[in-house]
Amino acid sequence: MKGRIKKIFENADADAIIIMNGSSVDMTFFYVTGFESGLFENSAAVLYPDGSMAVICPELEEGAAGGKAEVFSNNKEKFELLKDKVSGERVGINSRAISHADFMKLKELLPEARFIDVDDAIRRARVVKDGEEIKRIKKAGEIASHVSNEIVPYLHEGVKESDILAEINYIMAKKGAMPSFDTIVAFGVNSSIPHYSTGEKEFEFPALMDFGARYGRYCSDMTRTFVSGREQSRVYEIVREGQEIAFDMMKEGVKATVIQNEVDEFFSKHGFGKMIHSLGHSLGLEVHDGFSMKEDFILKEGMVITVEPGIYLKDRWGIRIEDDVLVKRNGIEILTKK
Amino acid sequence: MKGRIKKIFENADADAIIIMNGSSVDMTFFYVTGFESGLFENSAAVLYPDGSMAVICPELEEGAAGGKAEVFSNNKEKFELLKDKVSGERVGINSRAISHADFMKLKELLPEARFIDVDDAIRRARVVKDGEEIKRIKKAGEIASHVSNEIVPYLHEGVKESDILAEINYIMAKKGAMPSFDTIVAFGVNSSIPHYSTGEKEFEFPALMDFGARYGRYCSDMTRTFVSGREQSRVYEIVREGQEIAFDMMKEGVKATVIQNEVDEFFSKHGFGKMIHSLGHSLGLEVHDGFSMKEDFILKEGMVITVEPGIYLKDRWGIRIEDDVLVKRNGIEILTKK
């Protein structure tokens, strides 16, 4: 994945960059290695400015690495191997993903090194997707869209949230995808909690389903809410219009916060105040893949972003609509069918 | 969760402990809060020696926190709130779970503080489960055992790995559980890769399935391998005996590495060398919940540990058997039916 590594170095003034996995894995590891199989906890990749890299991993990942990694069988060997791979004074790290414990170990291991935080360079490289990444996200989006169609007949009186979750994940799995996060099925009052954890409540409107597929490690993220009655329908219509406003504004060169503010103002005008979460976030190897629409960044061609306005009436119910879009020069392409 | 917080402070000489979630969440947050719903990214809990705590979270988690957290709507408010909650000089952090970026922010926020790594105190508290935790892990174990029985009729010629994954996750979901990690279904040669990522291969022996249920946030972890023919059966029998050796040795007071070595020696005696992964790991809020059997710790009553010997013939196939056990004073209780 030479091109991706070079892209990171465009904004990173380092002699080498260490991508360090602890018990939590920096997904940048898969961005640079492209490994299709394996978990790669406690592994590392060392990147060089010419686009090359060295990968080290524990014995049990050797098969998944397919001969593209050097293997250690204990921590002592791990850090000896790692030390061997790092040359130069300026050593980049991804401060958001490396644990403080691992950073302290690197400092001890490389006493001569000057550590440079290349978190931003990594985020800026990863947020603009290349062809292979877009292909996979599109497929993940197609699978989520397929779910959103197939799930409708299962929604009826007496069905429980966990039943719908089971069907959603099943439809996805039959298409070769895992859920990209814990599927949310929230009926009635539970829909007022954006990050509700699916339970046993029986069917009631609104019926909110927030789910995503992970295909070839790349994620989609989609929300559909089914409503009933005049009040819910009115709010649904406002949320839908909020999404349209965002869609119409999105294209290369526009500031994310300008779009966020526009939708916030639209909801405020209708008496609902600002949203309690951001309008969306970039999407890729992770569901929250770098930036949220409340952060200071400018849309670029090749970014994939969720657009997920929501209105929540405390202790009553909530409505959210979420689709994934690919930013283009003059507009967007919606990756989840509407 | 006063008792749990006090248990952490038994081994932590600090005036306050900050549990800090970034985009990756320290599951200790749920250990101390007991929150049933929500994701709680970018949230924090501050713990005090008397067992009390303060929780802060972004607006969108307010509902999930059920009135038990103070809410911020941006980063500035977040760090002001956090500063307010921390008093005293000695501030504990969980170095394995906090990102280096978040640690640097804390250092800037609390220039007077002396930071103390309480990682070990947290791991030692969490590794010995209390009654509520054991109840949940037992339920998660029951669900996994149920899956292992129900899945058998689906295993036949022509079925694909991803089909079996779909059925496994479906059976779990119908029991109210999510997969505790990406379910592994590995047929034939794929079983030689311990952390294989499920694909589309058609049924072939050995058929290895590694899956776990997450119920009320607590995990089980179980592996079954179906074999065919004399060679696979012989290796299966050795793996099974290896597991029996471990079962027989496990009880309060025994060193983990002594058990690991005993099984390694047994496999070596049969010509397979040492295992390429540890014999097991503690289990709880996380699948890898603190310790592996290769680490220096002594078994205690109330620990829940996986026992998962495996033998892998490179580029041919692998066999693993995995069950979860609760350590008792004089032996173990197996939580996944055999």
JSON list of N, CA and C in Angstrom, two decimals, chain A residues 24 36-39 41 59-62 64 95-96 98-101 103 163 165-167 170 173-174 178 182-183 193-197 214 276 288 314, chain B residues 24 36-39 41 59-62 64 95-96 98-101 103 163 165-167 170 173-174 178 182 193-197 214 276 288 314:
[
{"chain": "A", "resi": 24, "resn": "SER", "atom": "N", "xyz": [-6.17, -2.52, 22.01]},
{"chain": "A", "resi": 24, "resn": "SER", "atom": "CA", "xyz": [-7.04, -1.84, 21.05]},
{"chain": "A", "resi": 24, "resn": "SER", "atom": "C", "xyz": [-6.21, -1.56, 19.80]},
{"chain": "A", "resi": 36, "resn": "GLU", "atom": "N", "xyz": [-6.29, -8.76, 4.94]},
{"chain": "A", "resi": 36, "resn": "GLU", "atom": "CA", "xyz": [-7.72, -9.08, 4.86]},
{"chain": "A", "resi": 36, "resn": "GLU", "atom": "C", "xyz": [-8.19, -9.87, 6.07]},
{"chain": "A", "resi": 37, "resn": "SER", "atom": "N", "xyz": [-7.28, -10.61, 6.68]},
{"chain": "A", "resi": 37, "resn": "SER", "atom": "CA", "xyz": [-7.63, -11.51, 7.77]},
{"chain": "A", "resi": 37, "resn": "SER", "atom": "C", "xyz": [-6.86, -11.10, 9.03]},
{"chain": "A", "resi": 38, "resn": "GLY", "atom": "N", "xyz": [-7.32, -11.58, 10.19]},
{"chain": "A", "resi": 38, "resn": "GLY", "atom": "CA", "xyz": [-6.55, -11.37, 11.41]},
{"chain": "A", "resi": 38, "resn": "GLY", "atom": "C", "xyz": [-7.00, -10.20, 12.25]},
{"chain": "A", "resi": 39, "resn": "LEU", "atom": "N", "xyz": [-6.59, -10.22, 13.52]},
{"chain": "A", "resi": 39, "resn": "LEU", "atom": "CA", "xyz": [-6.92, -9.17, 14.48]},
{"chain": "A", "resi": 39, "resn": "LEU", "atom": "C", "xyz": [-5.76, -8.21, 14.70]},
{"chain": "A", "resi": 41, "resn": "GLU", "atom": "N", "xyz": [-3.81, -7.59, 17.29]},
{"chain": "A", "resi": 41, "resn": "GLU", "atom": "CA", "xyz": [-3.53, -6.94, 18.56]},
{"chain": "A", "resi": 41, "resn": "GLU", "atom": "C", "xyz": [-2.04, -7.06, 18.84]},
{"chain": "A", "resi": 59, "resn": "GLU", "atom": "N", "xyz": [3.15, -14.57, 16.97]},
{"chain": "A", "resi": 59, "resn": "GLU", "atom": "CA", "xyz": [3.08, -15.85, 16.24]},
{"chain": "A", "resi": 59, "resn": "GLU", "atom": "C", "xyz": [1.68, -16.18, 15.73]},
{"chain": "A", "resi": 60, "resn": "LEU", "atom": "N", "xyz": [0.68, -15.93, 16.56]},
{"chain": "A", "resi": 60, "resn": "LEU", "atom": "CA", "xyz": [-0.65, -16.42, 16.19]},
{"chain": "A", "resi": 60, "resn": "LEU", "atom": "C", "xyz": [-1.24, -15.66, 15.02]},
{"chain": "A", "resi": 61, "resn": "GLU", "atom": "N", "xyz": [-0.64, -14.52, 14.62]},
{"chain": "A", "resi": 61, "resn": "GLU", "atom": "CA", "xyz": [-1.14, -13.79, 13.46]},
{"chain": "A", "resi": 61, "resn": "GLU", "atom": "C", "xyz": [-0.34, -14.09, 12.20]},
{"chain": "A", "resi": 62, "resn": "GLU", "atom": "N", "xyz": [0.67, -14.96, 12.33]},
{"chain": "A", "resi": 62, "resn": "GLU", "atom": "CA", "xyz": [1.57, -15.21, 11.20]},
{"chain": "A", "resi": 62, "resn": "GLU", "atom": "C", "xyz": [0.80, -15.64, 9.95]},
{"chain": "A", "resi": 64, "resn": "ALA", "atom": "N", "xyz": [-2.37, -15.09, 9.19]},
{"chain": "A", "resi": 64, "resn": "ALA", "atom": "CA", "xyz": [-3.19, -14.00, 8.67]},
{"chain": "A", "resi": 64, "resn": "ALA", "atom": "C", "xyz": [-2.34, -12.99, 7.91]},
{"chain": "A", "resi": 95, "resn": "SER", "atom": "N", "xyz": [-1.01, 9.79, 18.02]},
{"chain": "A", "resi": 95, "resn": "SER", "atom": "CA", "xyz": [-1.28, 9.99, 19.46]},
{"chain": "A", "resi": 95, "resn": "SER", "atom": "C", "xyz": [-2.70, 9.62, 19.89]},
{"chain": "A", "resi": 96, "resn": "ARG", "atom": "N", "xyz": [-3.66, 9.66, 18.96]},
{"chain": "A", "resi": 96, "resn": "ARG", "atom": "CA", "xyz": [-5.04, 9.33, 19.33]},
{"chain": "A", "resi": 96, "resn": "ARG", "atom": "C", "xyz": [-5.26, 7.84, 19.47]},
{"chain": "A", "resi": 98, "resn": "ILE", "atom": "N", "xyz": [-2.47, 5.38, 19.86]},
{"chain": "A", "resi": 98, "resn": "ILE", "atom": "CA", "xyz": [-1.50, 4.66, 20.69]},
{"chain": "A", "resi": 98, "resn": "ILE", "atom": "C", "xyz": [-1.87, 4.88, 22.16]},
{"chain": "A", "resi": 99, "resn": "SER", "atom": "N", "xyz": [-1.75, 3.82, 22.95]},
{"chain": "A", "resi": 99, "resn": "SER", "atom": "CA", "xyz": [-2.03, 3.98, 24.38]},
{"chain": "A", "resi": 99, "resn": "SER", "atom": "C", "xyz": [-0.86, 4.70, 25.03]},
{"chain": "A", "resi": 100, "resn": "HIS", "atom": "N", "xyz": [-1.14, 5.35, 26.14]},
{"chain": "A", "resi": 100, "resn": "HIS", "atom": "CA", "xyz": [-0.06, 6.05, 26.84]},
{"chain": "A", "resi": 100, "resn": "HIS", "atom": "C", "xyz": [1.01, 5.05, 27.28]},
{"chain": "A", "resi": 101, "resn": "ALA", "atom": "N", "xyz": [0.59, 3.85, 27.68]},
{"chain": "A", "resi": 101, "resn": "ALA", "atom": "CA", "xyz": [1.54, 2.83, 28.12]},
{"chain": "A", "resi": 101, "resn": "ALA", "atom": "C", "xyz": [2.50, 2.46, 26.98]},
{"chain": "A", "resi": 103, "resn": "PHE", "atom": "N", "xyz": [3.25, 4.27, 24.39]},
{"chain": "A", "resi": 103, "resn": "PHE", "atom": "CA", "xyz": [4.12, 5.41, 24.08]},
{"chain": "A", "resi": 103, "resn": "PHE", "atom": "C", "xyz": [5.31, 5.46, 25.04]},
{"chain": "A", "resi": 163, "resn": "ASP", "atom": "N", "xyz": [-35.52, -9.00, 18.29]},
{"chain": "A", "resi": 163, "resn": "ASP", "atom": "CA", "xyz": [-35.89, -9.81, 17.12]},
{"chain": "A", "resi": 163, "resn": "ASP", "atom": "C", "xyz": [-35.47, -9.10, 15.83]},
{"chain": "A", "resi": 165, "resn": "LEU", "atom": "N", "xyz": [-33.19, -6.77, 15.53]},
{"chain": "A", "resi": 165, "resn": "LEU", "atom": "CA", "xyz": [-31.72, -6.78, 15.49]},
{"chain": "A", "resi": 165, "resn": "LEU", "atom": "C", "xyz": [-31.22, -8.10, 14.89]},
{"chain": "A", "resi": 166, "resn": "ALA", "atom": "N", "xyz": [-31.81, -9.20, 15.35]},
{"chain": "A", "resi": 166, "resn": "ALA", "atom": "CA", "xyz": [-31.39, -10.52, 14.85]},
{"chain": "A", "resi": 166, "resn": "ALA", "atom": "C", "xyz": [-31.57, -10.61, 13.34]},
{"chain": "A", "resi": 167, "resn": "GLU", "atom": "N", "xyz": [-32.72, -10.12, 12.85]},
{"chain": "A", "resi": 167, "resn": "GLU", "atom": "CA", "xyz": [-32.99, -10.19, 11.40]},
{"chain": "A", "resi": 167, "resn": "GLU", "atom": "C", "xyz": [-32.03, -9.29, 10.62]},
{"chain": "A", "resi": 170, "resn": "TYR", "atom": "N", "xyz": [-28.68, -10.83, 10.47]},
{"chain": "A", "resi": 170, "resn": "TYR", "atom": "CA", "xyz": [-28.74, -12.05, 9.65]},
{"chain": "A", "resi": 170, "resn": "TYR", "atom": "C", "xyz": [-28.72, -11.72, 8.16]},
{"chain": "A", "resi": 173, "resn": "ALA", "atom": "N", "xyz": [-25.26, -10.69, 7.28]},
{"chain": "A", "resi": 173, "resn": "ALA", "atom": "CA", "xyz": [-24.28, -11.79, 7.29]},
{"chain": "A", "resi": 173, "resn": "ALA", "atom": "C", "xyz": [-24.43, -12.64, 6.03]},
{"chain": "A", "resi": 174, "resn": "LYS", "atom": "N", "xyz": [-25.68, -12.83, 5.58]},
{"chain": "A", "resi": 174, "resn": "LYS", "atom": "CA", "xyz": [-25.90, -13.62, 4.37]},
{"chain": "A", "resi": 174, "resn": "LYS", "atom": "C", "xyz": [-25.29, -12.94, 3.15]},
{"chain": "A", "resi": 178, "resn": "MET", "atom": "N", "xyz": [-20.38, -8.14, 8.38]},
{"chain": "A", "resi": 178, "resn": "MET", "atom": "CA", "xyz": [-20.63, -8.09, 9.82]},
{"chain": "A", "resi": 178, "resn": "MET", "atom": "C", "xyz": [-21.25, -6.72, 10.14]},
{"chain": "A", "resi": 182, "resn": "ASP", "atom": "N", "xyz": [-22.65, -2.16, 17.10]},
{"chain": "A", "resi": 182, "resn": "ASP", "atom": "CA", "xyz": [-23.82, -2.82, 17.69]},
{"chain": "A", "resi": 182, "resn": "ASP", "atom": "C", "xyz": [-25.10, -2.20, 17.11]},
{"chain": "A", "resi": 183, "resn": "THR", "atom": "N", "xyz": [-25.82, -2.99, 16.34]},
{"chain": "A", "resi": 183, "resn": "THR", "atom": "CA", "xyz": [-27.05, -2.53, 15.72]},
{"chain": "A", "resi": 183, "resn": "THR", "atom": "C", "xyz": [-28.01, -1.96, 16.77]},
{"chain": "A", "resi": 193, "resn": "ILE", "atom": "N", "xyz": [-33.16, 8.11, 22.80]},
{"chain": "A", "resi": 193, "resn": "ILE", "atom": "CA", "xyz": [-31.75, 7.96, 23.23]},
{"chain": "A", "resi": 193, "resn": "ILE", "atom": "C", "xyz": [-30.91, 7.62, 22.00]},
{"chain": "A", "resi": 194, "resn": "PRO", "atom": "N", "xyz": [-30.10, 8.57, 21.48]},
{"chain": "A", "resi": 194, "resn": "PRO", "atom": "CA", "xyz": [-29.38, 8.33, 20.22]},
{"chain": "A", "resi": 194, "resn": "PRO", "atom": "C", "xyz": [-28.52, 7.05, 20.25]},
{"chain": "A", "resi": 195, "resn": "HIS", "atom": "N", "xyz": [-27.82, 6.80, 21.36]},
{"chain": "A", "resi": 195, "resn": "HIS", "atom": "CA", "xyz": [-26.97, 5.60, 21.44]},
{"chain": "A", "resi": 195, "resn": "HIS", "atom": "C", "xyz": [-27.61, 4.53, 22.32]},
{"chain": "A", "resi": 196, "resn": "TYR", "atom": "N", "xyz": [-28.90, 4.33, 22.16]},
{"chain": "A", "resi": 196, "resn": "TYR", "atom": "CA", "xyz": [-29.62, 3.31, 22.93]},
{"chain": "A", "resi": 196, "resn": "TYR", "atom": "C", "xyz": [-29.04, 1.92, 22.62]},
{"chain": "A", "resi": 197, "resn": "SER", "atom": "N", "xyz": [-28.97, 1.08, 23.65]},
{"chain": "A", "resi": 197, "resn": "SER", "atom": "CA", "xyz": [-28.55, -0.31, 23.43]},
{"chain": "A", "resi": 197, "resn": "SER", "atom": "C", "xyz": [-29.79, -1.19, 23.33]},
{"chain": "A", "resi": 214, "resn": "ARG", "atom": "N", "xyz": [-20.10, -3.97, 7.68]},
{"chain": "A", "resi": 214, "resn": "ARG", "atom": "CA", "xyz": [-18.66, -3.89, 7.49]},
{"chain": "A", "resi": 214, "resn": "ARG", "atom": "C", "xyz": [-18.29, -4.94, 6.46]},
{"chain": "A", "resi": 276, "resn": "ILE", "atom": "N", "xyz": [-28.34, 17.49, 19.24]},
{"chain": "A", "resi": 276, "resn": "ILE", "atom": "CA", "xyz": [-27.50, 17.08, 20.37]},
{"chain": "A", "resi": 276, "resn": "ILE", "atom": "C", "xyz": [-26.32, 16.21, 19.91]},
{"chain": "A", "resi": 288, "resn": "HIS", "atom": "N", "xyz": [-16.57, 5.89, 13.11]},
{"chain": "A", "resi": 288, "resn": "HIS", "atom": "CA", "xyz": [-16.19, 7.30, 13.31]},
{"chain": "A", "resi": 288, "resn": "HIS", "atom": "C", "xyz": [-14.75, 7.41, 12.84]},
{"chain": "A", "resi": 314, "resn": "LYS", "atom": "N", "xyz": [-37.14, 14.74, 24.57]},
{"chain": "A", "resi": 314, "resn": "LYS", "atom": "CA", "xyz": [-36.69, 14.05, 25.79]},
{"chain": "A", "resi": 314, "resn": "LYS", "atom": "C", "xyz": [-37.81, 13.25, 26.44]},
{"chain": "B", "resi": 24, "resn": "SER", "atom": "N", "xyz": [-11.83, 5.32, 21.40]},
{"chain": "B", "resi": 24, "resn": "SER", "atom": "CA", "xyz": [-11.86, 3.96, 21.92]},
{"chain": "B", "resi": 24, "resn": "SER", "atom": "C", "xyz": [-12.20, 4.05, 23.41]},
{"chain": "B", "resi": 36, "resn": "GLU", "atom": "N", "xyz": [-26.19, 0.59, 31.48]},
{"chain": "B", "resi": 36, "resn": "GLU", "atom": "CA", "xyz": [-26.66, -0.52, 30.64]},
{"chain": "B", "resi": 36, "resn": "GLU", "atom": "C", "xyz": [-26.73, -0.13, 29.16]},
{"chain": "B", "resi": 37, "resn": "SER", "atom": "N", "xyz": [-26.93, 1.15, 28.90]},
{"chain": "B", "resi": 37, "resn": "SER", "atom": "CA", "xyz": [-27.14, 1.62, 27.53]},
{"chain": "B", "resi": 37, "resn": "SER", "atom": "C", "xyz": [-26.03, 2.62, 27.18]},
{"chain": "B", "resi": 38, "resn": "GLY", "atom": "N", "xyz": [-25.87, 2.89, 25.89]},
{"chain": "B", "resi": 38, "resn": "GLY", "atom": "CA", "xyz": [-24.96, 3.95, 25.49]},
{"chain": "B", "resi": 38, "resn": "GLY", "atom": "C", "xyz": [-23.58, 3.49, 25.09]},
{"chain": "B", "resi": 39, "resn": "LEU", "atom": "N", "xyz": [-22.87, 4.36, 24.34]},
{"chain": "B", "resi": 39, "resn": "LEU", "atom": "CA", "xyz": [-21.51, 4.08, 23.88]},
{"chain": "B", "resi": 39, "resn": "LEU", "atom": "C", "xyz": [-20.47, 4.78, 24.75]},
{"chain": "B", "resi": 41, "resn": "GLU", "atom": "N", "xyz": [-18.35, 7.23, 24.12]},
{"chain": "B", "resi": 41, "resn": "GLU", "atom": "CA", "xyz": [-17.10, 7.74, 23.58]},
{"chain": "B", "resi": 41, "resn": "GLU", "atom": "C", "xyz": [-16.89, 9.16, 24.13]},
{"chain": "B", "resi": 59, "resn": "GLU", "atom": "N", "xyz": [-23.62, 15.50, 25.22]},
{"chain": "B", "resi": 59, "resn": "GLU", "atom": "CA", "xyz": [-25.09, 15.61, 25.21]},
{"chain": "B", "resi": 59, "resn": "GLU", "atom": "C", "xyz": [-25.78, 14.35, 24.71]},
{"chain": "B", "resi": 60, "resn": "LEU", "atom": "N", "xyz": [-25.25, 13.76, 23.65]},
{"chain": "B", "resi": 60, "resn": "LEU", "atom": "CA", "xyz": [-25.99, 12.67, 23.02]},
{"chain": "B", "resi": 60, "resn": "LEU", "atom": "C", "xyz": [-26.05, 11.42, 23.89]},
{"chain": "B", "resi": 61, "resn": "GLU", "atom": "N", "xyz": [-25.25, 11.35, 24.96]},
{"chain": "B", "resi": 61, "resn": "GLU", "atom": "CA", "xyz": [-25.30, 10.20, 25.86]},
{"chain": "B", "resi": 61, "resn": "GLU", "atom": "C", "xyz": [-26.15, 10.48, 27.11]},
{"chain": "B", "resi": 62, "resn": "GLU", "atom": "N", "xyz": [-26.68, 11.67, 27.20]},
{"chain": "B", "resi": 62, "resn": "GLU", "atom": "CA", "xyz": [-27.41, 12.07, 28.41]},
{"chain": "B", "resi": 62, "resn": "GLU", "atom": "C", "xyz": [-28.52, 11.07, 28.75]},
{"chain": "B", "resi": 64, "resn": "ALA", "atom": "N", "xyz": [-28.82, 7.91, 27.85]},
{"chain": "B", "resi": 64, "resn": "ALA", "atom": "CA", "xyz": [-28.26, 6.62, 28.23]},
{"chain": "B", "resi": 64, "resn": "ALA", "atom": "C", "xyz": [-27.72, 6.64, 29.66]},
{"chain": "B", "resi": 95, "resn": "SER", "atom": "N", "xyz": [-3.07, 3.53, 32.10]},
{"chain": "B", "resi": 95, "resn": "SER", "atom": "CA", "xyz": [-2.17, 3.82, 30.97]},
{"chain": "B", "resi": 95, "resn": "SER", "atom": "C", "xyz": [-2.41, 2.94, 29.74]},
{"chain": "B", "resi": 96, "resn": "ARG", "atom": "N", "xyz": [-2.97, 1.74, 29.94]},
{"chain": "B", "resi": 96, "resn": "ARG", "atom": "CA", "xyz": [-3.20, 0.86, 28.79]},
{"chain": "B", "resi": 96, "resn": "ARG", "atom": "C", "xyz": [-4.39, 1.28, 27.97]},
{"chain": "B", "resi": 98, "resn": "ILE", "atom": "N", "xyz": [-5.95, 4.68, 28.18]},
{"chain": "B", "resi": 98, "resn": "ILE", "atom": "CA", "xyz": [-6.00, 6.09, 27.79]},
{"chain": "B", "resi": 98, "resn": "ILE", "atom": "C", "xyz": [-5.07, 6.30, 26.59]},
{"chain": "B", "resi": 99, "resn": "SER", "atom": "N", "xyz": [-5.52, 7.10, 25.62]},
{"chain": "B", "resi": 99, "resn": "SER", "atom": "CA", "xyz": [-4.66, 7.39, 24.48]},
{"chain": "B", "resi": 99, "resn": "SER", "atom": "C", "xyz": [-3.58, 8.37, 24.93]},
{"chain": "B", "resi": 100, "resn": "HIS", "atom": "N", "xyz": [-2.47, 8.34, 24.21]},
{"chain": "B", "resi": 100, "resn": "HIS", "atom": "CA", "xyz": [-1.40, 9.27, 24.56]},
{"chain": "B", "resi": 100, "resn": "HIS", "atom": "C", "xyz": [-1.88, 10.72, 24.39]},
{"chain": "B", "resi": 101, "resn": "ALA", "atom": "N", "xyz": [-2.71, 10.97, 23.39]},
{"chain": "B", "resi": 101, "resn": "ALA", "atom": "CA", "xyz": [-3.23, 12.32, 23.16]},
{"chain": "B", "resi": 101, "resn": "ALA", "atom": "C", "xyz": [-4.05, 12.79, 24.37]},
{"chain": "B", "resi": 103, "resn": "PHE", "atom": "N", "xyz": [-3.84, 11.70, 27.42]},
{"chain": "B", "resi": 103, "resn": "PHE", "atom": "CA", "xyz": [-2.96, 11.90, 28.58]},
{"chain": "B", "resi": 103, "resn": "PHE", "atom": "C", "xyz": [-2.28, 13.26, 28.51]},
{"chain": "B", "resi": 163, "resn": "ASP", "atom": "N", "xyz": [-22.38, -18.39, 5.85]},
{"chain": "B", "resi": 163, "resn": "ASP", "atom": "CA", "xyz": [-23.73, -18.88, 6.19]},
{"chain": "B", "resi": 163, "resn": "ASP", "atom": "C", "xyz": [-23.78, -19.31, 7.65]},
{"chain": "B", "resi": 165, "resn": "LEU", "atom": "N", "xyz": [-21.73, -18.37, 10.04]},
{"chain": "B", "resi": 165, "resn": "LEU", "atom": "CA", "xyz": [-21.62, -17.15, 10.86]},
{"chain": "B", "resi": 165, "resn": "LEU", "atom": "C", "xyz": [-22.99, -16.50, 11.02]},
{"chain": "B", "resi": 166, "resn": "ALA", "atom": "N", "xyz": [-23.73, -16.40, 9.93]},
{"chain": "B", "resi": 166, "resn": "ALA", "atom": "CA", "xyz": [-25.06, -15.77, 9.99]},
{"chain": "B", "resi": 166, "resn": "ALA", "atom": "C", "xyz": [-25.95, -16.51, 10.99]},
{"chain": "B", "resi": 167, "resn": "GLU", "atom": "N", "xyz": [-25.94, -17.85, 10.93]},
{"chain": "B", "resi": 167, "resn": "GLU", "atom": "CA", "xyz": [-26.80, -18.64, 11.83]},
{"chain": "B", "resi": 167, "resn": "GLU", "atom": "C", "xyz": [-26.35, -18.48, 13.29]},
{"chain": "B", "resi": 170, "resn": "TYR", "atom": "N", "xyz": [-27.37, -15.17, 14.58]},
{"chain": "B", "resi": 170, "resn": "TYR", "atom": "CA", "xyz": [-28.83, -15.11, 14.65]},
{"chain": "B", "resi": 170, "resn": "TYR", "atom": "C", "xyz": [-29.35, -15.81, 15.90]},
{"chain": "B", "resi": 173, "resn": "ALA", "atom": "N", "xyz": [-28.58, -13.64, 18.82]},
{"chain": "B", "resi": 173, "resn": "ALA", "atom": "CA", "xyz": [-29.40, -12.42, 18.89]},
{"chain": "B", "resi": 173, "resn": "ALA", "atom": "C", "xyz": [-30.81, -12.74, 19.40]},
{"chain": "B", "resi": 174, "resn": "LYS", "atom": "N", "xyz": [-31.34, -13.90, 19.00]},
{"chain": "B", "resi": 174, "resn": "LYS", "atom": "CA", "xyz": [-32.68, -14.29, 19.45]},
{"chain": "B", "resi": 174, "resn": "LYS", "atom": "C", "xyz": [-32.70, -14.53, 20.95]},
{"chain": "B", "resi": 178, "resn": "MET", "atom": "N", "xyz": [-25.33, -10.04, 21.64]},
{"chain": "B", "resi": 178, "resn": "MET", "atom": "CA", "xyz": [-24.56, -9.70, 20.45]},
{"chain": "B", "resi": 178, "resn": "MET", "atom": "C", "xyz": [-23.31, -10.58, 20.44]},
{"chain": "B", "resi": 182, "resn": "ASP", "atom": "N", "xyz": [-15.91, -10.60, 16.38]},
{"chain": "B", "resi": 182, "resn": "ASP", "atom": "CA", "xyz": [-16.27, -11.10, 15.05]},
{"chain": "B", "resi": 182, "resn": "ASP", "atom": "C", "xyz": [-16.20, -12.62, 15.05]},
{"chain": "B", "resi": 193, "resn": "ILE", "atom": "N", "xyz": [-5.39, -20.83, 10.67]},
{"chain": "B", "resi": 193, "resn": "ILE", "atom": "CA", "xyz": [-5.13, -19.42, 11.06]},
{"chain": "B", "resi": 193, "resn": "ILE", "atom": "C", "xyz": [-5.98, -19.09, 12.28]},
{"chain": "B", "resi": 194, "resn": "PRO", "atom": "N", "xyz": [-5.36, -18.97, 13.47]},
{"chain": "B", "resi": 194, "resn": "PRO", "atom": "CA", "xyz": [-6.16, -18.79, 14.69]},
{"chain": "B", "resi": 194, "resn": "PRO", "atom": "C", "xyz": [-7.14, -17.60, 14.62]},
{"chain": "B", "resi": 195, "resn": "HIS", "atom": "N", "xyz": [-6.68, -16.47, 14.08]},
{"chain": "B", "resi": 195, "resn": "HIS", "atom": "CA", "xyz": [-7.55, -15.29, 13.98]},
{"chain": "B", "resi": 195, "resn": "HIS", "atom": "C", "xyz": [-8.04, -15.08, 12.55]},
{"chain": "B", "resi": 196, "resn": "TYR", "atom": "N", "xyz": [-8.41, -16.15, 11.92]},
{"chain": "B", "resi": 196, "resn": "TYR", "atom": "CA", "xyz": [-8.95, -16.07, 10.55]},
{"chain": "B", "resi": 196, "resn": "TYR", "atom": "C", "xyz": [-10.21, -15.20, 10.51]},
{"chain": "B", "resi": 197, "resn": "SER", "atom": "N", "xyz": [-10.38, -14.40, 9.47]},
{"chain": "B", "resi": 197, "resn": "SER", "atom": "CA", "xyz": [-11.61, -13.63, 9.29]},
{"chain": "B", "resi": 197, "resn": "SER", "atom": "C", "xyz": [-12.52, -14.40, 8.34]},
{"chain": "B", "resi": 214, "resn": "ARG", "atom": "N", "xyz": [-22.19, -11.62, 23.99]},
{"chain": "B", "resi": 214, "resn": "ARG", "atom": "CA", "xyz": [-22.06, -10.51, 24.94]},
{"chain": "B", "resi": 214, "resn": "ARG", "atom": "C", "xyz": [-23.45, -10.23, 25.49]},
{"chain": "B", "resi": 276, "resn": "ILE", "atom": "N", "xyz": [1.10, -21.68, 19.69]},
{"chain": "B", "resi": 276, "resn": "ILE", "atom": "CA", "xyz": [1.45, -20.36, 19.13]},
{"chain": "B", "resi": 276, "resn": "ILE", "atom": "C", "xyz": [0.60, -19.26, 19.75]},
{"chain": "B", "resi": 288, "resn": "HIS", "atom": "N", "xyz": [-10.64, -10.06, 25.84]},
{"chain": "B", "resi": 288, "resn": "HIS", "atom": "CA", "xyz": [-9.31, -10.17, 26.47]},
{"chain": "B", "resi": 288, "resn": "HIS", "atom": "C", "xyz": [-9.32, -9.20, 27.64]},
{"chain": "B", "resi": 314, "resn": "LYS", "atom": "N", "xyz": [0.69, -25.86, 9.91]},
{"chain": "B", "resi": 314, "resn": "LYS", "atom": "CA", "xyz": [0.83, -24.76, 8.97]},
{"chain": "B", "resi": 314, "resn": "LYS", "atom": "C", "xyz": [0.36, -25.13, 7.55]}
]
